[in-house]
């Protein structure tokens, strides 16, 4: 924990050195002692300390300083750190001014110069002041802080990035907290920079303005550059399938890297609760599953890159991956485990308000913000049911909108039972969203009721969309064969009428999870014909490693 600060201010270098020496001698074990040779510089320093979220216990200023005397300095400093104890250093001739300052400017004490010996004329009085300060002291948050607004899409993107990568941070909504004195002081300390939201503040004083995830990934310790330029196995995608393949591959001696553009866990990592995964009778969150898998993979030496793969090419037995930052890595075996993305709701207003009340996926970072509100969940599959159960813990009411007449055909029975037993969840069948409304954020939605052919316009503060998913494989279109929806074809799906895929030059058929490019595999949700379940993705990732070993044995 960072030590609270004692700050002394004096334009006389000899006096400043003496007071700094005496403070450090007596209080250095419990406090950090800082000194400034001018009040203007000291005020700038205090603003920096406020931005860093440091605690200031004592402000000790000389009364006679040019441009700004000690009393004026302490008055201004009090606006930045109002709880700090304030004391003056004065000459005998300034005693009257010091007494007036105590009465009129909330200054707590004054010391006469010289204060020798400090054991009699400095430490006892400061001990009382600091004991009094400690009685009301609450240590400040020492991690990353983020300032933004709830309805800012970029703020939501960053919050989601921190949450999914399990990076601890403190969220400060500058609009909701506008009446909070501490938030006001922080915004004032930032000055003009406070307009460049979202602002990310790091404990070392670094500030990122108008930040995006790519800006902060390296700063928070996520690896963005590969340690070497060649791997036995490279995996694009860090969902359950990719993580399982990494664990099995690395544990069996393959030098393995995962390239993940968002956060390990994939869509499963956004799930608030998975209750049908083998071995966890009480269920677990997608985030917990991802965290356990990442730790397991790293135990076996798997390297995880926070990067986006934008291209793949082949050169002989090498498969070469190009990253968004222009760097490349090569491998003998490549696995595509990039999963799927939520299908977009093609409804007027949705794109404009995405991230400002309209979200795709679980929205775990938004759950607390929905307290006391009405939330709409669009979709009838398990992911929608899991999200509805999570939001029901915070929202006043959760409404599930489905096109069909029930959930029976699309959702697991255990979730249907839970939803029916949750009083603040309402199922709205035969319903589809036809328009959303709001200027800066979602305010209302228009719902078409197919059984009555009427449109109802209802208030809504948040809407979460779960209407199926599609792969993002366009960047692979020139290399691998895909079906008409973009899912990657593998194994038997590549062999038609006994004919192997075009350009296939091996005497064997493609392995079960192998694409039309030898040594390039596809597993999980991105693969044509896959079962869209966490357990099946884990199974495919682990099984594929067997075929990868067979392929590598002949490279």
Coordinates of C-alpha atoms in Angstrom, one line a residue:
X1 CA 0.0 0.0 0.0
X2 CA 1.3 3.5 -0.9
X3 CA 2.3 5.6 2.0
X4 CA 0.4 8.9 2.7
X5 CA 2.3 12.0 1.8
X6 CA 3.7 14.9 3.9
X7 CA 4.3 17.9 1.6
X8 CA 6.4 20.9 2.7
X9 CA 6.6 24.1 0.7
X10 CA 9.2 26.9 1.2
X11 CA 11.1 29.2 -1.2
X12 CA 14.1 29.2 1.1
X13 CA 16.3 26.3 0.1
X14 CA 18.0 26.0 3.5
X15 CA 14.7 25.9 5.4
X16 CA 13.2 23.5 2.9
X17 CA 16.1 21.1 3.3
X18 CA 15.9 21.3 7.1
X19 CA 12.2 20.6 7.4
X20 CA 12.4 17.8 4.8
X21 CA 15.2 16.3 6.8
X22 CA 13.4 16.4 10.1
X23 CA 10.1 15.1 8.6
X24 CA 11.9 12.2 6.9
X25 CA 13.9 11.3 10.1
X26 CA 10.8 11.0 12.2
X27 CA 8.0 10.0 9.8
X28 CA 9.8 8.4 6.9
X29 CA 8.9 4.9 7.9
X30 CA 5.1 5.6 7.7
X31 CA 4.9 8.5 5.3
X32 CA 6.3 9.7 2.0
X33 CA 8.0 13.1 2.4
X34 CA 7.9 15.5 -0.6
X35 CA 9.1 19.0 -0.8
X36 CA 8.5 21.9 -3.2
X37 CA 10.3 25.3 -3.5
X38 CA 7.3 27.3 -4.6
X39 CA 3.6 27.3 -4.1
X40 CA 2.6 27.3 -7.8
X41 CA 4.8 24.2 -8.3
X42 CA 3.3 22.6 -5.2
X43 CA -0.2 23.1 -6.5
X44 CA 0.7 21.5 -9.8
X45 CA 2.2 18.6 -7.8
X46 CA -1.0 18.2 -5.7
X47 CA -3.1 18.0 -8.9
X48 CA -0.8 15.2 -10.1
X49 CA -1.1 13.4 -6.8
X50 CA -4.9 13.7 -7.0
X51 CA -4.9 12.2 -10.5
X52 CA -2.7 9.3 -9.2
X53 CA -5.2 8.8 -6.3
X54 CA -2.5 9.4 -3.7
X55 CA -3.4 10.4 -0.1
X56 CA -2.0 13.6 1.4
X57 CA -1.9 13.7 5.2
X58 CA -0.1 17.0 5.8
X59 CA 0.6 20.3 4.0
X60 CA 3.3 22.4 5.7
X61 CA 3.9 25.8 4.1
X62 CA 6.1 28.8 4.8
X63 CA 4.0 32.0 5.3
X64 CA 6.4 34.5 3.5
X65 CA 6.7 33.4 -0.1
X66 CA 6.7 35.6 -3.2
X67 CA 3.5 35.8 -5.4
X68 CA 1.5 33.6 -3.0
X69 CA 1.9 33.4 0.8
X70 CA 1.4 30.3 2.8
X71 CA -2.1 31.0 3.8
X72 CA -3.2 31.6 0.2
X73 CA -1.5 28.4 -0.8
X74 CA -3.1 26.3 1.9
X75 CA -6.5 27.8 0.9
X76 CA -6.1 26.6 -2.7
X77 CA -4.5 23.3 -1.6
X78 CA -7.6 22.6 0.6
X79 CA -9.7 22.6 -2.6
X80 CA -7.7 19.6 -3.9
X81 CA -7.1 17.7 -0.6
X82 CA -9.6 19.0 1.9
X83 CA -8.9 16.3 4.5
X84 CA -5.1 17.0 4.7
X85 CA -3.9 18.7 7.9
X86 CA -2.7 22.2 7.2
X87 CA 0.1 24.0 9.1
X88 CA 2.2 27.2 8.6
X89 CA 5.9 27.9 9.2
X90 CA 6.2 31.5 10.5
X91 CA 8.6 33.9 11.9
X92 CA 7.9 35.5 15.3
X93 CA 6.8 38.7 13.6
X94 CA 4.1 36.8 11.7
X95 CA 2.4 35.3 14.8
X96 CA -0.6 37.5 14.5
X97 CA -1.2 36.6 10.9
X98 CA -0.8 32.9 11.7
X99 CA -3.4 33.1 14.5
X100 CA -5.8 34.9 12.1
X101 CA -5.2 32.2 9.5
X102 CA -6.1 29.5 12.1
X103 CA -9.4 31.3 12.8
X104 CA -10.3 32.4 9.3
X105 CA -8.7 29.9 6.9
X106 CA -9.1 26.5 8.7
X107 CA -5.4 26.1 9.2
X108 CA -4.8 23.6 12.0
X109 CA -1.5 24.8 13.5
X110 CA 1.5 27.1 13.1
X111 CA 5.2 26.5 13.9
X112 CA 7.7 29.2 14.7
X113 CA 11.1 29.2 12.9
X114 CA 13.5 27.9 14.1
X115 CA 11.8 24.8 15.5
X116 CA 15.0 23.3 17.2
X117 CA 14.9 21.0 18.8
X118 CA 12.2 19.2 16.7
X119 CA 11.6 16.7 19.5
X120 CA 10.1 19.6 21.5
X121 CA 8.8 22.1 18.9
X122 CA 7.8 20.0 15.9
X123 CA 7.2 16.3 16.4
X124 CA 4.7 16.4 19.4
X125 CA 2.4 18.8 17.6
X126 CA 2.7 17.0 14.3
X127 CA 2.0 13.7 16.0
X128 CA -1.3 15.0 17.3
X129 CA -2.2 16.3 13.9
X130 CA -1.3 13.1 12.1
X131 CA -3.0 10.9 14.7
X132 CA -6.2 13.0 14.1
X133 CA -5.8 12.5 10.4
X134 CA -5.3 8.8 10.7
X135 CA -8.5 8.4 12.7
X136 CA -10.5 9.4 9.6
X137 CA -8.2 8.0 6.9
X138 CA -9.5 5.4 4.5
X139 CA -6.9 4.0 2.0
X140 CA -7.6 5.0 -1.5
X141 CA -8.0 2.6 -4.5
X142 CA -4.5 2.0 -5.8
X143 CA -5.3 0.3 -9.2
X144 CA -6.4 1.5 -12.6
X145 CA -9.3 4.0 -12.7
X146 CA -11.4 4.8 -15.7
X147 CA -13.5 7.9 -16.1
X148 CA -16.3 7.9 -18.6
X149 CA -20.1 7.9 -19.0
X150 CA -22.5 5.0 -19.1
X151 CA -23.9 5.8 -22.5
X152 CA -20.6 6.2 -24.2
X153 CA -19.9 3.2 -26.6
X154 CA -16.2 3.7 -26.2
X155 CA -16.5 3.6 -22.4
X156 CA -18.5 0.4 -22.7
X157 CA -15.9 -1.1 -25.0
X158 CA -13.2 -0.4 -22.5
X159 CA -15.1 -1.6 -19.5
X160 CA -15.9 -4.8 -21.3
X161 CA -12.2 -5.2 -22.2
X162 CA -11.1 -4.8 -18.6
X163 CA -13.8 -7.2 -17.3
X164 CA -13.2 -9.9 -19.8
X165 CA -9.5 -9.8 -19.4
X166 CA -9.9 -9.8 -15.6
X167 CA -8.0 -6.6 -15.1
X168 CA -9.1 -4.9 -11.8
X169 CA -10.2 -1.3 -12.3
X170 CA -12.4 1.3 -10.7
X171 CA -15.2 2.8 -12.8
X172 CA -16.1 6.4 -12.3
X173 CA -19.2 7.7 -14.2
X174 CA -18.6 11.4 -14.3
X175 CA -22.2 12.1 -15.0
X176 CA -23.8 10.0 -12.3
X177 CA -21.0 11.1 -9.9
X178 CA -21.2 14.8 -10.8
X179 CA -22.4 15.7 -7.3
X180 CA -19.7 13.6 -5.6
X181 CA -17.0 16.1 -4.2
X182 CA -14.1 13.7 -4.7
X183 CA -15.1 13.2 -8.4
X184 CA -15.4 16.9 -8.8
X185 CA -11.9 17.4 -7.4
X186 CA -10.5 14.7 -9.7
X187 CA -12.1 16.3 -12.8
X188 CA -10.8 19.7 -11.8
X189 CA -7.3 18.3 -11.3
X190 CA -7.4 16.8 -14.8
X191 CA -8.4 20.2 -16.3
X192 CA -9.0 20.2 -20.0
X193 CA -8.0 16.5 -20.2
X194 CA -11.3 15.6 -18.5
X195 CA -13.1 16.3 -21.7
X196 CA -11.2 13.5 -23.6
X197 CA -13.4 10.7 -22.2
X198 CA -12.9 7.9 -21.6
X199 CA -9.8 8.6 -19.5
X200 CA -7.8 5.7 -18.1
X201 CA -5.6 6.6 -15.1
X202 CA -2.8 4.3 -14.0
X203 CA -1.2 4.2 -10.6
X204 CA 2.1 5.4 -12.0
X205 CA 0.5 8.6 -13.1
X206 CA 0.2 7.7 -16.8
X207 CA -3.0 8.9 -18.5
X208 CA -4.6 7.6 -21.6
X209 CA -7.2 9.9 -23.2
X210 CA -10.0 8.8 -25.5
X211 CA -8.7 5.3 -25.0
X212 CA -9.4 2.1 -26.9
X213 CA -8.5 -1.4 -25.8
X214 CA -5.6 -1.7 -28.1
X215 CA -4.0 1.4 -26.4
X216 CA -4.2 -0.1 -22.9
X217 CA -3.5 -3.8 -23.6
X218 CA 0.3 -3.6 -23.4
X219 CA 0.2 -1.1 -20.5
X220 CA -1.8 -3.5 -18.3
X221 CA 0.6 -6.4 -19.0
X222 CA -1.1 -8.2 -21.9
X223 CA 1.4 -9.6 -24.3
X224 CA 1.0 -8.0 -27.8
X225 CA 4.3 -9.2 -29.4
X226 CA 5.3 -12.8 -29.9
X227 CA 8.4 -14.0 -28.0
X228 CA 9.7 -16.0 -31.0
X229 CA 8.8 -16.0 -34.7
X230 CA 8.1 -19.8 -35.0
X231 CA 5.8 -22.2 -33.2
X232 CA 4.8 -25.8 -33.6
X233 CA 1.2 -24.9 -33.1
X234 CA -0.5 -21.5 -33.5
X235 CA -4.2 -21.1 -32.5
X236 CA -6.3 -18.2 -33.6
X237 CA -9.0 -17.7 -31.0
X238 CA -9.0 -18.2 -27.3
X239 CA -12.4 -19.6 -26.6
X240 CA -13.0 -23.0 -25.0
X241 CA -12.0 -24.9 -28.2
X242 CA -8.8 -22.9 -28.6
X243 CA -7.8 -23.1 -24.9
X244 CA -8.5 -26.8 -24.8
X245 CA -6.2 -27.4 -27.9
X246 CA -3.5 -25.2 -26.3
X247 CA -3.6 -27.2 -23.0
X248 CA -3.4 -30.5 -24.8
X249 CA -0.9 -29.4 -27.4
X250 CA 1.5 -27.7 -24.9
X251 CA 1.2 -30.5 -22.3
X252 CA 2.3 -32.9 -25.1
X253 CA 5.4 -30.9 -25.9
X254 CA 4.2 -28.6 -28.7
X255 CA 5.5 -25.0 -28.6
X256 CA 2.1 -23.3 -28.7
X257 CA 0.8 -19.8 -29.0
X258 CA -2.8 -18.4 -28.9
X259 CA -3.7 -15.3 -30.7
X260 CA -6.9 -13.7 -29.3
X261 CA -8.1 -10.3 -30.4
X262 CA -10.5 -9.6 -27.5
X263 CA -10.2 -11.8 -24.4
X264 CA -9.7 -15.5 -23.6
X265 CA -13.0 -17.3 -23.1
X266 CA -14.7 -16.2 -26.3
X267 CA -18.5 -16.0 -26.2
X268 CA -18.6 -18.6 -23.4
X269 CA -16.4 -16.3 -21.3
X270 CA -19.3 -13.7 -21.4
X271 CA -21.8 -16.1 -20.0
X272 CA -23.0 -15.3 -16.5
X273 CA -23.7 -18.9 -15.6
X274 CA -23.0 -22.3 -17.2
X275 CA -24.9 -25.0 -15.3
X276 CA -24.6 -28.0 -17.7
X277 CA -20.8 -28.3 -17.9
X278 CA -19.6 -31.6 -16.7
X279 CA -17.9 -31.7 -13.3
X280 CA -19.5 -28.4 -12.0
X281 CA -22.8 -29.4 -10.3
X282 CA -23.3 -25.9 -9.0
X283 CA -22.4 -24.3 -12.3
X284 CA -19.8 -21.7 -12.9
X285 CA -19.5 -18.4 -14.8
X286 CA -17.9 -18.2 -18.3
X287 CA -15.3 -15.9 -16.8
X288 CA -14.3 -18.5 -14.1
X289 CA -14.1 -21.2 -16.8
X290 CA -11.9 -19.0 -18.9
X291 CA -9.7 -18.0 -16.0
X292 CA -9.1 -21.6 -15.0
X293 CA -8.3 -22.6 -18.6
X294 CA -5.9 -19.7 -19.0
X295 CA -4.0 -20.6 -15.8
X296 CA -3.8 -24.2 -16.9
X297 CA -2.6 -23.3 -20.4
X298 CA 0.1 -20.9 -19.0
X299 CA 1.2 -23.7 -16.6
X300 CA 2.2 -25.7 -19.7
X301 CA 4.0 -22.7 -21.3
X302 CA 1.3 -21.5 -23.7
X303 CA 2.0 -18.0 -24.9
X304 CA -1.2 -15.8 -25.2
X305 CA -1.0 -12.8 -27.5
X306 CA -3.6 -10.0 -27.3
X307 CA -3.6 -9.4 -31.0
X308 CA -5.8 -9.7 -34.1
X309 CA -4.8 -12.1 -36.9
X310 CA -5.7 -10.4 -40.3
X311 CA -4.2 -12.8 -42.8
X312 CA -2.8 -16.3 -43.4
X313 CA -0.6 -17.6 -46.2
X314 CA 1.3 -20.8 -46.8
X315 CA 5.0 -21.2 -47.8
X316 CA 5.8 -24.9 -48.2
X317 CA 5.2 -26.6 -44.9
X318 CA 5.0 -23.2 -43.1
X319 CA 1.7 -21.4 -42.2
X320 CA 2.4 -17.7 -41.7
X321 CA 0.0 -15.5 -39.8
X322 CA 0.0 -11.7 -40.3
X323 CA -1.1 -9.6 -37.3
X324 CA -3.0 -6.3 -37.2
X325 CA 0.2 -4.5 -36.1
X326 CA 2.1 -5.8 -39.2
X327 CA 4.2 -8.4 -37.5
X328 CA 4.2 -12.0 -38.6
X329 CA 4.7 -15.4 -37.0
X330 CA 5.0 -18.8 -38.6
X331 CA 4.1 -22.3 -37.5
X332 CA 3.9 -25.8 -38.9
X333 CA 0.3 -26.4 -37.7
X334 CA -2.4 -23.8 -37.5
X335 CA -5.8 -24.0 -35.8
X336 CA -8.7 -21.7 -36.5
X337 CA -10.8 -21.5 -33.3
X338 CA -12.1 -18.0 -33.7
X339 CA -15.7 -18.8 -32.8
X340 CA -18.6 -16.7 -33.9
X341 CA -20.0 -13.2 -33.4
X342 CA -23.6 -12.3 -32.6
X343 CA -25.8 -11.8 -35.6
X344 CA -26.7 -8.2 -35.9
X345 CA -30.3 -7.0 -35.5
X346 CA -31.2 -5.2 -38.7
X347 CA -33.6 -2.7 -37.1
X348 CA -33.7 1.1 -37.4
X349 CA -31.7 2.8 -34.7
X350 CA -29.8 -0.2 -33.4
X351 CA -26.5 0.6 -35.0
X352 CA -26.6 4.2 -33.8
X353 CA -27.3 3.3 -30.2
X354 CA -25.0 0.3 -30.0
X355 CA -23.0 0.6 -26.8
X356 CA -25.4 3.3 -25.5
X357 CA -28.2 1.0 -24.2
X358 CA -28.1 -1.6 -26.9
X359 CA -25.6 -4.4 -26.5
X360 CA -24.7 -7.7 -28.2
X361 CA -24.0 -10.6 -25.8
X362 CA -24.1 -11.0 -22.0
X363 CA -23.3 -7.4 -21.0
X364 CA -21.9 -8.5 -17.6
X365 CA -20.4 -5.1 -17.2
X366 CA -23.8 -3.5 -17.5
X367 CA -25.7 -5.7 -15.0
X368 CA -25.1 -3.4 -12.0
X369 CA -26.0 -0.3 -14.0
X370 CA -29.5 -1.8 -14.6
X371 CA -30.5 -1.7 -11.0
X372 CA -34.1 -0.7 -10.7
X373 CA -34.6 -0.5 -14.4
X374 CA -36.5 -2.5 -17.1
X375 CA -34.2 -4.6 -19.3
X376 CA -35.1 -6.3 -22.5
X377 CA -33.4 -9.6 -23.7
X378 CA -33.9 -10.4 -27.4
X379 CA -33.6 -14.1 -28.2
X380 CA -34.6 -17.5 -27.0
X381 CA -31.5 -19.6 -26.8
X382 CA -29.5 -20.6 -23.7
X383 CA -27.3 -17.5 -23.8
X384 CA -30.4 -15.3 -23.6
X385 CA -31.8 -17.3 -20.7
X386 CA -28.5 -17.2 -18.8
X387 CA -28.3 -13.4 -19.3
X388 CA -31.9 -12.9 -18.2
X389 CA -31.3 -14.8 -15.0
X390 CA -28.2 -12.6 -14.3
X391 CA -30.0 -9.4 -15.0
X392 CA -32.9 -10.4 -12.8
X393 CA -30.6 -10.1 -9.8
X394 CA -30.3 -6.3 -10.4
X395 CA -33.0 -5.0 -12.7
X396 CA -36.5 -4.3 -11.6
X397 CA -37.9 -6.3 -14.5
X398 CA -36.5 -8.4 -17.3
X399 CA -38.5 -9.0 -20.4
X400 CA -37.5 -11.8 -22.8
X401 CA -38.6 -11.1 -26.4
X402 CA -39.0 -14.2 -28.7
X403 CA -40.5 -14.6 -32.1
X404 CA -42.0 -18.0 -31.4
X405 CA -44.8 -19.1 -29.1
X406 CA -42.5 -20.5 -26.4
X407 CA -38.9 -21.3 -25.4
X408 CA -39.2 -25.0 -25.5
X409 CA -37.6 -25.5 -29.0
X410 CA -34.6 -23.3 -28.3
X411 CA -33.7 -23.3 -24.6
X412 CA -32.6 -26.0 -22.2
X413 CA -35.3 -27.1 -19.8
X414 CA -33.3 -26.3 -16.7
X415 CA -33.2 -22.6 -17.8
X416 CA -36.9 -22.6 -18.7
X417 CA -37.7 -23.8 -15.2
X418 CA -35.5 -21.2 -13.6
X419 CA -37.1 -18.4 -15.7
X420 CA -40.6 -19.5 -14.8
X421 CA -39.7 -19.5 -11.1
X422 CA -38.2 -16.0 -11.2
X423 CA -41.0 -13.4 -10.5
X424 CA -39.3 -10.4 -12.2
X425 CA -38.7 -12.1 -15.5
X426 CA -41.5 -11.8 -18.1
X427 CA -41.7 -13.8 -21.4
X428 CA -43.1 -11.9 -24.3
X429 CA -43.8 -14.3 -27.1
X430 CA -44.7 -13.6 -30.8
X431 CA -42.7 -10.4 -30.4
X432 CA -39.9 -8.8 -32.5
X433 CA -38.2 -5.4 -32.2
X434 CA -39.0 -3.3 -35.3
X435 CA -37.4 0.0 -34.1
X436 CA -35.5 1.6 -31.2
X437 CA -35.7 5.2 -30.1
X438 CA -33.5 7.6 -28.2
X439 CA -31.2 10.6 -28.9
X440 CA -28.0 9.9 -26.9
X441 CA -29.0 6.5 -25.5
X442 CA -31.8 3.9 -25.7
X443 CA -35.1 5.3 -24.3
X444 CA -37.9 3.2 -26.0
X445 CA -38.4 0.2 -28.3
X446 CA -41.2 -0.6 -30.7
X447 CA -42.3 -4.2 -30.6
X448 CA -44.4 -5.9 -33.3
X449 CA -46.8 -8.5 -31.9
X450 CA -47.3 -11.0 -34.7
X451 CA -50.4 -12.6 -33.1
X452 CA -52.2 -9.2 -33.2
X453 CA -50.2 -7.4 -35.9
X454 CA -50.0 -4.4 -33.6
X455 CA -46.9 -2.4 -32.6
X456 CA -46.4 -1.5 -29.0
X457 CA -43.9 1.3 -28.0
X458 CA -42.5 0.7 -24.5
X459 CA -39.9 2.4 -22.4
X460 CA -36.5 0.6 -22.1
X461 CA -33.2 1.6 -20.6
X462 CA -31.2 -1.4 -21.9
X463 CA -31.6 -4.1 -24.6
X464 CA -29.3 -7.1 -25.0
X465 CA -29.4 -9.0 -28.2
X466 CA -28.9 -12.8 -28.6
X467 CA -30.3 -13.7 -32.0
X468 CA -27.9 -16.3 -33.3
X469 CA -24.3 -16.0 -34.4
X470 CA -22.2 -16.1 -37.6
X471 CA -18.5 -16.7 -38.1
X472 CA -16.1 -13.9 -39.0
X473 CA -14.1 -15.7 -41.7
X474 CA -14.1 -13.3 -44.6
X475 CA -10.3 -12.7 -44.1
X476 CA -9.8 -16.4 -44.8
X477 CA -12.0 -16.6 -47.9
X478 CA -9.1 -16.9 -50.4
X479 CA -7.5 -19.7 -48.4
X480 CA -10.0 -22.1 -46.9
X481 CA -13.3 -23.5 -48.1
X482 CA -16.4 -22.4 -46.3
X483 CA -20.1 -23.0 -46.5
X484 CA -22.6 -20.3 -47.7
X485 CA -22.8 -18.8 -44.2
X486 CA -19.0 -18.6 -43.8
X487 CA -18.5 -21.6 -41.5
X488 CA -15.3 -23.5 -42.3
X489 CA -15.5 -26.9 -44.0
X490 CA -13.4 -29.7 -42.5
X491 CA -12.8 -33.5 -42.9
X492 CA -15.5 -35.5 -44.6
X493 CA -17.4 -32.3 -45.6
X494 CA -14.5 -31.6 -48.1
X495 CA -14.8 -34.9 -49.9
X496 CA -17.5 -35.0 -52.6
X497 CA -18.2 -38.1 -54.6
X498 CA -14.9 -39.5 -53.4
X499 CA -13.0 -36.5 -54.7
X500 CA -10.7 -34.6 -52.4
X501 CA -10.7 -30.8 -52.3
X502 CA -9.2 -28.9 -55.2
X503 CA -5.4 -28.4 -54.7
X504 CA -5.1 -31.2 -52.2
X505 CA -1.8 -33.0 -52.9
X506 CA -1.6 -35.6 -50.2
X507 CA -2.4 -39.3 -50.7
X508 CA -4.7 -39.3 -47.7
X509 CA -8.1 -37.6 -47.1
X510 CA -8.3 -34.5 -44.9
X511 CA -8.3 -35.4 -41.2
X512 CA -11.6 -35.1 -39.3
X513 CA -11.0 -31.5 -38.2
X514 CA -8.6 -30.5 -41.0
X515 CA -9.5 -27.9 -43.7
X516 CA -8.6 -28.0 -47.4
X517 CA -5.1 -26.8 -46.5
X518 CA -3.0 -29.6 -45.0
X519 CA -2.0 -28.7 -41.4
X520 CA -4.6 -26.0 -41.0
X521 CA -7.4 -27.1 -38.7
X522 CA -10.7 -25.6 -37.6
X523 CA -12.5 -26.4 -34.3
X524 CA -15.4 -25.1 -32.3
X525 CA -18.2 -22.8 -33.3
X526 CA -16.4 -21.5 -36.4
X527 CA -16.5 -25.0 -38.0
X528 CA -19.4 -26.2 -40.3
X529 CA -21.5 -28.7 -38.5
X530 CA -20.2 -28.1 -35.0
X531 CA -22.4 -28.5 -31.9
X532 CA -22.7 -25.0 -30.4
X533 CA -21.9 -26.1 -26.8
X534 CA -19.0 -25.4 -24.5
X535 CA -18.3 -29.0 -23.9
X536 CA -18.3 -29.9 -27.6
X537 CA -15.8 -27.1 -28.3
X538 CA -13.5 -28.3 -25.6
X539 CA -13.8 -31.8 -27.0
X540 CA -13.0 -30.7 -30.6
X541 CA -10.0 -28.7 -29.4
X542 CA -8.5 -31.6 -27.5
X543 CA -9.3 -34.2 -30.2
X544 CA -7.7 -32.1 -33.0
X545 CA -4.3 -32.3 -31.2
X546 CA -4.2 -36.0 -32.1
X547 CA -4.5 -35.2 -35.8
X548 CA -2.0 -32.4 -35.4
X549 CA 0.6 -34.8 -34.0
X550 CA -0.1 -37.1 -37.0
X551 CA 0.4 -34.2 -39.4
X552 CA 3.6 -33.0 -37.7
X553 CA 5.1 -36.5 -37.8
X554 CA 5.3 -36.2 -41.6
X555 CA 6.3 -32.5 -42.0

